[in-house]
Coordinates of C-alpha atoms in Angstrom, one line a residue:
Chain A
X1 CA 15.9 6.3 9.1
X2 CA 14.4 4.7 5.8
X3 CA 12.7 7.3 3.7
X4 CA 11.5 7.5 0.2
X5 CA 10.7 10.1 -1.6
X6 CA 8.6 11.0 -4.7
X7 CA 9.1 13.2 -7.5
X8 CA 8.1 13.9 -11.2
X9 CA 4.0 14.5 -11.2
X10 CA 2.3 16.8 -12.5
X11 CA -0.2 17.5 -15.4
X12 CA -0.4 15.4 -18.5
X13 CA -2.2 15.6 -21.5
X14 CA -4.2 12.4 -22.3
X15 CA -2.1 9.8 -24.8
X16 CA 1.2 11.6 -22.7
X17 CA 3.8 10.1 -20.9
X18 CA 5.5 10.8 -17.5
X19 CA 7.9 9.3 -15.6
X20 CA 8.2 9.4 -12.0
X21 CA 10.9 8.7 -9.2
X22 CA 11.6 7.7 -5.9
X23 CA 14.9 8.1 -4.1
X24 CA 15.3 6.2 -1.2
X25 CA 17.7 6.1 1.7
X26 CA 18.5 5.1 5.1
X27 CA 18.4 0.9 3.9
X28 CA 20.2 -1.4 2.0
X29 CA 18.0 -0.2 -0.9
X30 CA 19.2 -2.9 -3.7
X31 CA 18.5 -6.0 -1.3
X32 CA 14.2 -5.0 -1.0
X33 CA 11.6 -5.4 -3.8
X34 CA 10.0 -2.0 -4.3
X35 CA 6.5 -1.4 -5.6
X36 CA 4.6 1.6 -7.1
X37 CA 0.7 2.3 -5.4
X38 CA -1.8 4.5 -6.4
X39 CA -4.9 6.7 -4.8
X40 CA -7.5 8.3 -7.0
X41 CA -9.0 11.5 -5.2
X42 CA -11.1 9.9 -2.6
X43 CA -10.5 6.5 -3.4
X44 CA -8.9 3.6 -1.6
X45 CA -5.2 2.2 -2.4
X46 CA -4.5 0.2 -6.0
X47 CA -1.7 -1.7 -6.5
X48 CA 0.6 -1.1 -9.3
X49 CA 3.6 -2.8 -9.9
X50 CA 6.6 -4.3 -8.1
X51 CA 10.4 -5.2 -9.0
X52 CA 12.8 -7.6 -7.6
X53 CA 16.1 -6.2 -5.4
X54 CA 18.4 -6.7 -8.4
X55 CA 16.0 -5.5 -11.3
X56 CA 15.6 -8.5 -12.8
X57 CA 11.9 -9.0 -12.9
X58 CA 9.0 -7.0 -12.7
X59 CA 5.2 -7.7 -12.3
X60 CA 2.4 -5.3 -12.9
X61 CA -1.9 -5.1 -12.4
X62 CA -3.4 -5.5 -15.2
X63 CA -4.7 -1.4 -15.3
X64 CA -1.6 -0.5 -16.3
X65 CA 0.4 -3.7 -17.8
X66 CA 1.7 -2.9 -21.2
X67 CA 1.2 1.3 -20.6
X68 CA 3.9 1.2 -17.3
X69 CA 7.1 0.7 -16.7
X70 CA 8.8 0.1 -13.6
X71 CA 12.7 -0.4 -12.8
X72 CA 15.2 0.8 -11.4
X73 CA 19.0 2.0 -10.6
X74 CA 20.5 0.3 -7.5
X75 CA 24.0 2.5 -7.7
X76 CA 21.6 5.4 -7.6
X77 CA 19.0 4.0 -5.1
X78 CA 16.5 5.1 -7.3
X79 CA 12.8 3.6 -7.7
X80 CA 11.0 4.6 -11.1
X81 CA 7.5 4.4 -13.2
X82 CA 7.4 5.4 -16.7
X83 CA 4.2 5.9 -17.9
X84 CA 3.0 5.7 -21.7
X85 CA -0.8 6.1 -22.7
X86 CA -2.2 7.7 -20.0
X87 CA -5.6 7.9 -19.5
X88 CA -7.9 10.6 -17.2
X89 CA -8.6 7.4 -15.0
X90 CA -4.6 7.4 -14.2
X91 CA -5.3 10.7 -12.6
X92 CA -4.0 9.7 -8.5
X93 CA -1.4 10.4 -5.7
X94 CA 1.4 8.1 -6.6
X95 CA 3.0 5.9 -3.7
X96 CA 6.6 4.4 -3.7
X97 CA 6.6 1.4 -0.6
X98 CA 9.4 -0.2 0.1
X99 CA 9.3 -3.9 1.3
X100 CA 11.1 -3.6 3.9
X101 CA 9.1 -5.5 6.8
X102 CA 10.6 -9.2 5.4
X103 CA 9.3 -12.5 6.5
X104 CA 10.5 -16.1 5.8
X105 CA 7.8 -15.8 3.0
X106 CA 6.7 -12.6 2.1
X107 CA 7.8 -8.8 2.4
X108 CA 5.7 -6.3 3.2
X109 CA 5.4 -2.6 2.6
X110 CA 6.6 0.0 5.1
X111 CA 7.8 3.6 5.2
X112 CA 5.8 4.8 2.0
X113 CA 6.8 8.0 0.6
X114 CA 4.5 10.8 0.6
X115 CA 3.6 10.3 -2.8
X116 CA 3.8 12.2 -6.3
X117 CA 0.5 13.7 -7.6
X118 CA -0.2 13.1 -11.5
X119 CA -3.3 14.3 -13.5
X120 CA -4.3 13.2 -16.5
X121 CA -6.2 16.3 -18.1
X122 CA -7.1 18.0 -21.6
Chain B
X1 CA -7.0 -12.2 -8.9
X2 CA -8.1 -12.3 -4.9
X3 CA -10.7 -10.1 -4.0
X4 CA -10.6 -8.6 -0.8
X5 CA -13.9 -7.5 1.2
X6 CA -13.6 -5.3 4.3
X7 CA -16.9 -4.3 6.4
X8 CA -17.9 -2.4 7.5
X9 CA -17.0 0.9 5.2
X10 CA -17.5 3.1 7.3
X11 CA -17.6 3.3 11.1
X12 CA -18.7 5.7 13.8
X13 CA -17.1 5.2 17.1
X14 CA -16.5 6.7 20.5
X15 CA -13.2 7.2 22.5
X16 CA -12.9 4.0 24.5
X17 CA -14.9 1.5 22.2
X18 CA -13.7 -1.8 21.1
X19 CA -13.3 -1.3 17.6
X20 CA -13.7 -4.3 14.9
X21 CA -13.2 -4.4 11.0
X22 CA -13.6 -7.6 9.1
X23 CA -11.4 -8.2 6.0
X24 CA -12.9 -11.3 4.1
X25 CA -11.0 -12.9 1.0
X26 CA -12.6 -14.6 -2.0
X27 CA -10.2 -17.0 -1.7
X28 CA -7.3 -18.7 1.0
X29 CA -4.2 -16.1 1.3
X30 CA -2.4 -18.3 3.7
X31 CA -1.7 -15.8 6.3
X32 CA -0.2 -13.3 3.6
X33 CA -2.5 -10.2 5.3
X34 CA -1.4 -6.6 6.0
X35 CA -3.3 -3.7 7.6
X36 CA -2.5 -0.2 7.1
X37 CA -3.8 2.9 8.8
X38 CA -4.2 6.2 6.5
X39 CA -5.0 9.5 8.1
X40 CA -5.8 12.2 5.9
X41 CA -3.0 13.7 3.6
X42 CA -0.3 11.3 4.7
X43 CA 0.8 7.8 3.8
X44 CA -0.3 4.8 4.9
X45 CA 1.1 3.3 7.6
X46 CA 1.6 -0.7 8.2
X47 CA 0.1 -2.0 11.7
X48 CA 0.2 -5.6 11.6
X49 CA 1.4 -7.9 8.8
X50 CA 1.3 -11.6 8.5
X51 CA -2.3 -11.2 9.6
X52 CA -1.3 -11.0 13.4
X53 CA 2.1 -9.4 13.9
X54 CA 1.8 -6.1 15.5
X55 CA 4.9 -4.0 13.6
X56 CA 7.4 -2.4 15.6
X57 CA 6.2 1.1 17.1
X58 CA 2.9 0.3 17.1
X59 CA 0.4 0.5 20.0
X60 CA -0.6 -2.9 21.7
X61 CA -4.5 -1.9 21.4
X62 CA -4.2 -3.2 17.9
X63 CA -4.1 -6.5 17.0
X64 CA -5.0 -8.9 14.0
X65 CA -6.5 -12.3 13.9
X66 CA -7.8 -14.7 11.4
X67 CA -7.4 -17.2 8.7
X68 CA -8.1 -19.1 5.6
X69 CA -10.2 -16.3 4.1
X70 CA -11.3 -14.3 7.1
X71 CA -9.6 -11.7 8.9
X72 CA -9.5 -8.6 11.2
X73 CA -8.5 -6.0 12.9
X74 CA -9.2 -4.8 16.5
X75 CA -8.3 -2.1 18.2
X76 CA -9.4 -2.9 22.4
X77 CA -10.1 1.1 23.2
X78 CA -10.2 3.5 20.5
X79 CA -8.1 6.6 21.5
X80 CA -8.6 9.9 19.4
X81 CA -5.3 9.1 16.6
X82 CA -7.2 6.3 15.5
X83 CA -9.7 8.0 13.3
X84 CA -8.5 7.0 10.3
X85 CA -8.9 4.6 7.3
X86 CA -7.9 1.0 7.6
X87 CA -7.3 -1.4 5.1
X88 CA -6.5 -4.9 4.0
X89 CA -4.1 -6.1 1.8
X90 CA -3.4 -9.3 0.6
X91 CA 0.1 -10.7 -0.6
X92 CA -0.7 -14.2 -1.1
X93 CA 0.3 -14.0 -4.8
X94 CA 0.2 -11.0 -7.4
X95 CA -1.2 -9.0 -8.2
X96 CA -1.4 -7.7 -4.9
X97 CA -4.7 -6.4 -3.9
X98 CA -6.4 -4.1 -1.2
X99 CA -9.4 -4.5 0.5
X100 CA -11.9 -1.2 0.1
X101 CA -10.9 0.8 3.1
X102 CA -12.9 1.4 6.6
X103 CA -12.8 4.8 7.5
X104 CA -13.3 5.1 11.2
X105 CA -14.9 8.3 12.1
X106 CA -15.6 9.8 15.7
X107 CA -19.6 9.5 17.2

């Protein structure tokens, strides 16, 4: 059964940092991209970022390019998001996705965890 | 980036209805469409991908349809687990982006 799970959150100072992780089982975890997505308290879903099966590239939205980090540790199965600068808009419920639904063309996100809450409060 | 519209945002429904939810991008995604179902507290949960491709497990009342830069979702009775919030996501190129969410209440 593919699962992912979240850990990490918690409450942050503005200016802190956290990191978070994801350990996944039950696939072939270094053969899928991965991707981190967010949901502010009663707010929809924001993408985040997203990282190649072997690590070796990364993209990111632009709310948190330059202030996030994602990678990862294949031998470990591990998904992570470090996170610099944060702001009291970064306050959310943190998703890891797998894309494990894969297509000729694109891969899609399935099994999400059930996410890792951070807030960003003085 | 693509902008993603869904309407309505918010629906009121009985059990039975023919449900419809329009997902509108500002510009061509190619087919690149996903919609996810969120119930509260839990995770969402993919329903059909590639704009029409009802994923595995999934009930058949569901289905997608659409393209170029229009898009939806049906579901052909609405049966009481389907109050939930839908939405649209496009991965036609990054950064990825959802649509607002329809959340699908009971009448």
């Amino acid at each position: 059964e593919v699962q992912v799970v979240e850990s990490g959150g918690g409450l942050v100072q503005p200016g802190g940092s956290l990191t978070l992780s994801c350990a996944a089982s039950g696939f072939t975890f270094r053969d899928y991209w991965m991707s981190w997505v967010r949901q502010a308290p009663g707010k929809g879903l924001e993408w985040l970022a997203s990282i190649k099966p072997d690590g070796s590239g990364e993209t990111y939205g632009d709310s948190v390019k330059g202030r996030f980090t994602i990678f990862r540790d294949n031998a470990k199965n591990s998904l992570y998001l470090q996170m610099n600068s944060l702001r009291v808009e970064d306050t959310a419920l943190y998703y890891c996705a797998p894309s494990i639904v894969k297509t000729a063309a694109r891969h899609y996100l399935d099994n999400w965890g059930q996410g890792s809450l951070v807030t960003v409060s003085s | 980036d693509i902008q993603l519209t869904q309407s309505p945002s918010f629906l009121s429904a009985s059990v039975g209805d023919r449900v419809t939810i329009t997902c509108r991008a500002s510009q061509g995604i190619n087919g690149y469409l996903a919609w996810f179902q969120q119930k509260p507290g839990k995770a969402p949960k993919l329903l059909i991908y590639t704009a029409s491709t009802l994923q595995s497990g999934v009930p058949s009342r569901f289905s997608g349809s659409g393209s170029g830069t229009e898009f939806t979702l049906t579901i052909s009775s609405l049966q009481p687990e389907d109050f939930a919030t839908y939405y649209c996501q496009q991965l036609n190129a990054f950064p990825l982006t959802f649509g607002g969410g329809t959340k699908v209440e009971i009448k």
